[in-house]
């Protein structure tokens, strides 16, 4: 067996100096040559064994696509990925690979894992730049046999987009209903440009259009049209409305100015482009010192956006460093860019000045216990000691709950945490209505949402077939 | 870089992947020196809209999401009353004409008010959004068999809307007041309401307009225990419950005005914060407004506004 190359081939990145002043993408991705070098590190575990495939929520045949990179056949590499994942340019950028494929990689046991995420991204980016993805799409278009059946998709995040794409490829007539004025869900309103350029999403949306998918933006299902009405007009419905409701801390001072939920902050900045105010009309007020509460991806995105708007930023987290839930790459980038971290601090009060603008946050110091909670994190308790940190901007990123408006629809069963009840085929309590993504999981990941979209598409197909048979 | 907007070609961009959506402006008229009426094609919204609900529009690709009450929703069109206040509302007035299109309209948003037979229903308004809601709400209430009483307050005679845009036609009893007494009764709607309460003529009050007057109304009716439902305008972004920009304290709990409102029981609202939070972006808004007015005046070679 060839010798294992222990160290990863690094991916080029923009310099920190340049980064902190711009929303341009940080990681520049592999070139063809670098990708081939990194691909050569893969030891090609056999399909039945490969831990990376098992670690991938949608089970992409990873060794196979990497071997095609080695051969220089990017079209075949893309075809292999597309079998399980139609949005590799996106997942290559945002998946928590360290907990999935890369976390399981055999090479990682003796050195650093093969950079599967960046290789996936390379295949997608290279294919897009060279027009290879269009060729492949044309081939797929030729295979489509139109079927009877109209399907409504509610929400255009990764779950909805994937379900739409899969169903369109099966030959169904698909219409997406999206509440916002642009499709993409968290991919467009949440994840910033410096991590996921909007241009990439646009290309994916154009592919869906080629597949004949219709997208109706400006439609809030539950208000503009009810779920009942959709059920009458369509043969099946898929709900992918995500978890977009911010949890807010009902603490004294929560209504002070310059306290944002991460969603408000990120929506203003990303979707509405407030970082280009006043050329764009939507304003955002960021002061000199920002505290971000929380330590997930949302918190990192908010922190790094505030930093780019010129603020000094501190992340305050009630647990410890090793408990942070964000992707490792984001934490690393945040540290590099100068975001500071404070651990074991739990907010108890927001303090305002005479103009009702926030000026400080009071925290209780916490300490960890040996005992672990359900998610395997150390439990924490208050110490009764308090500290006050100055801040003229506060961003709350302590979590999100499922969007409510659709869940109030007649006949739809909802779990106590607000997620929709589904069976193993992802069908909700209403026959013919399926659901997936954050709407059934609560805050989860892009790849799980996509996996659900694909599974639901298959279930919808079976459901429609069975109705025809009956 | 400046945004150049050339009327009539500006919004032909293909936003919706299914095809070009056209939210065409079909009518635009002055209501007063500061308010105007605008009517826009938006069949998906018009079909579903009910009194109490609002819409959010975006004028162009670089625009803000702007919440607006609805005056009427008929024949696939939405009619709105708009005050020339800041960048967007001025730009819409000065640069968009009948035949031009808006970039986006979403709705209806928020909860509809319960239209049923209450008995005597009052709607009082003293500003642009309130006047739109006054007409829309009482029209539905009258059709539901209520005795409708409308009160509309304006600054002075010059600011009173043309008759056909007043809520007179849907009111069984109608009062018009002006602050300076130049037309109708002198004063604001609070005085009229006091009189109505004394005459035992009120079963429920709806109101919309200046948040300050609405807060006073809440205090006025509280001792009588008269149900008082008012519009709570807060700065919004999505309008779908996704950001919390519009959060208020209601009965001690956090509520989102866009999703849980915008009509709330005035007696449970924390008015001080509601009034204050409307001014969150004042400095930036001023900047955008001045920047826009400078451009507008330069374009016309004179002071337009
Ligand atoms: C800031 C941020 C950063 C993140 N970073 C990562 C990351 O790096 N990696 C990762 O894997 N995951 C990340 N996540 C999580 C990930 O984005 C979500 O798990 C994923 O987007 C869920 O997809 P979805 O399709 O279920 O829903 P969403 O992406 O939430 O999309 C739901 C869509 O439905 C629309 N909608 C809601 N209600 C209605 C209605 N009634 N009618 C019509 N439309 C409606 C919404 O407007 C939205 O567009 C992040 C999340 C956030 C907020
Ligand atoms: C439910 C609701 C119904 C409304 N109905 C009407 C109506 O019928 N007629 C009308 O003229 N106005 C109405 N408004 C207010 C309208 O949205 C603002 O006047 C408009 O956003 C001002 O934009 P601008 O760019 O012209 O001014 P700006 O200079 O941006 O703002 C001027 C003031 O308007 C308010 N405002 C600004 N942005 C927003 C926003 N995104 N959401 C809410 N308020 C904002 C703030 O108090 C601000 O100080 C309503 C608001 C809400 C929330
Ligand atoms: S406007 Fe965003 S939650 Fe109400």
Tab-separated table of C-alpha atoms and ligand atoms in Angstrom, chain A residues 93-96 154-160 177-180 182 184-187 189-192 195 219-222 240-244 263 266 297-298 301 327 330 400 403 405-406 436-439 442-447 449, chain B residues 240 242, ligand 1:
chain	number	residue	atom	x	y	z
A	93	UNK	CA	-18.994	24.896	1.925
A	94	UNK	CA	-21.342	24.531	4.885
A	95	UNK	CA	-21.487	20.904	6.060
A	96	UNK	CA	-19.950	20.150	9.453
A	154	UNK	CA	-43.796	25.193	0.826
A	155	UNK	CA	-40.525	26.954	1.622
A	156	UNK	CA	-37.429	27.231	-0.559
A	157	UNK	CA	-34.616	26.294	1.820
A	158	UNK	CA	-32.403	23.286	1.103
A	159	UNK	CA	-35.236	20.857	1.989
A	160	UNK	CA	-37.741	22.449	-0.379
A	177	UNK	CA	-44.264	28.767	-2.532
A	178	UNK	CA	-41.852	31.020	-0.636
A	179	UNK	CA	-42.792	33.685	1.896
A	180	UNK	CA	-39.811	35.953	1.277
A	182	UNK	CA	-36.164	35.676	-2.852
A	184	UNK	CA	-33.123	30.012	-0.731
A	185	UNK	CA	-34.187	29.981	2.923
A	186	UNK	CA	-31.275	30.232	5.360
A	187	UNK	CA	-28.926	29.976	2.380
A	189	UNK	CA	-31.052	35.220	4.435
A	190	UNK	CA	-28.822	33.615	7.062
A	191	UNK	CA	-25.469	32.398	5.838
A	192	UNK	CA	-23.331	35.389	4.844
A	195	UNK	CA	-19.155	31.827	3.549
A	219	UNK	CA	-46.457	33.709	-0.808
A	220	UNK	CA	-46.841	33.114	2.906
A	221	UNK	CA	-48.669	29.806	3.172
A	222	UNK	CA	-51.197	30.045	5.971
A	240	UNK	CA	-39.994	22.670	4.231
A	241	UNK	CA	-40.613	25.823	6.207
A	242	UNK	CA	-37.566	25.501	8.421
A	243	UNK	CA	-36.895	26.743	11.925
A	244	UNK	CA	-36.672	30.471	11.612
A	263	UNK	CA	-31.926	36.466	12.467
A	266	UNK	CA	-28.306	38.565	9.500
A	297	UNK	CA	-23.021	28.719	13.363
A	298	UNK	CA	-25.548	31.515	13.685
A	301	UNK	CA	-21.963	34.345	11.271
A	327	UNK	CA	-18.305	24.272	12.469
A	330	UNK	CA	-15.927	29.004	11.350
A	400	UNK	CA	-34.279	28.947	16.618
A	403	UNK	CA	-41.775	28.782	11.931
A	405	UNK	CA	-47.677	30.273	10.793
A	406	UNK	CA	-47.957	27.058	8.806
A	436	UNK	CA	-38.754	17.632	6.195
A	437	UNK	CA	-35.758	19.697	7.179
A	438	UNK	CA	-35.729	21.992	10.183
A	439	UNK	CA	-39.558	21.985	10.209
A	442	UNK	CA	-35.721	21.876	14.767
A	443	UNK	CA	-32.406	23.544	14.118
A	444	UNK	CA	-30.327	21.008	12.201
A	445	UNK	CA	-28.157	21.138	9.102
A	446	UNK	CA	-28.330	21.819	5.388
A	447	UNK	CA	-27.392	18.263	4.468
A	449	UNK	CA	-32.652	19.062	5.190
B	240	UNK	CA	-43.472	36.568	8.933
B	242	UNK	CA	-38.700	35.248	11.589
C	1	LIG	C1	-27.087	31.827	10.402
C	1	LIG	C2	-27.162	30.353	10.171
C	1	LIG	C3	-26.017	29.661	9.818
C	1	LIG	C4	-26.065	28.294	9.572
C	1	LIG	N1	-24.933	27.645	9.203
C	1	LIG	C5	-24.993	26.337	8.863
C	1	LIG	C6	-23.848	25.647	8.388
C	1	LIG	O1	-22.766	26.203	8.283
C	1	LIG	N2	-23.975	24.336	8.039
C	1	LIG	C7	-25.168	23.694	8.122
C	1	LIG	O2	-25.238	22.515	7.741
C	1	LIG	N3	-26.262	24.295	8.608
C	1	LIG	C8	-26.207	25.609	8.982
C	1	LIG	N4	-27.328	26.237	9.461
C	1	LIG	C9	-28.572	25.460	9.579
C	1	LIG	C10	-29.205	25.270	8.204
C	1	LIG	O3	-29.171	26.465	7.490
C	1	LIG	C11	-30.637	24.759	8.317
C	1	LIG	O4	-30.610	23.545	8.999
C	1	LIG	C12	-31.272	24.537	6.940
C	1	LIG	O5	-31.275	25.719	6.179
C	1	LIG	C13	-32.699	24.007	7.062
C	1	LIG	O6	-33.259	23.940	5.795
C	1	LIG	P1	-34.841	23.959	5.544
C	1	LIG	O7	-35.009	23.807	4.080
C	1	LIG	O8	-35.484	22.982	6.431
C	1	LIG	O9	-35.329	25.392	6.029
C	1	LIG	P2	-34.856	26.898	5.802
C	1	LIG	O10	-33.532	26.987	5.168
C	1	LIG	O11	-35.068	27.548	7.100
C	1	LIG	O12	-35.917	27.469	4.757
C	1	LIG	C14	-37.275	27.571	5.060
C	1	LIG	C15	-37.918	28.518	4.078
C	1	LIG	O13	-39.328	28.427	4.216
C	1	LIG	C16	-39.876	29.720	4.174
C	1	LIG	N5	-41.149	29.692	4.902
C	1	LIG	C17	-41.363	29.579	6.228
C	1	LIG	N6	-42.668	29.563	6.501
C	1	LIG	C18	-43.305	29.673	5.316
C	1	LIG	C19	-44.668	29.710	4.940
C	1	LIG	N7	-45.644	29.629	5.854
C	1	LIG	N8	-44.973	29.840	3.638
C	1	LIG	C20	-43.992	29.933	2.694
C	1	LIG	N9	-42.685	29.889	3.001
C	1	LIG	C21	-42.351	29.750	4.289
C	1	LIG	C22	-38.842	30.597	4.816
C	1	LIG	O14	-38.990	31.939	4.427
C	1	LIG	C23	-37.554	29.971	4.299
C	1	LIG	O15	-37.167	30.545	3.077
C	1	LIG	C24	-27.290	27.598	9.728
C	1	LIG	C25	-28.433	28.298	10.113
C	1	LIG	C26	-28.389	29.661	10.335
C	1	LIG	C27	-29.628	30.388	10.720
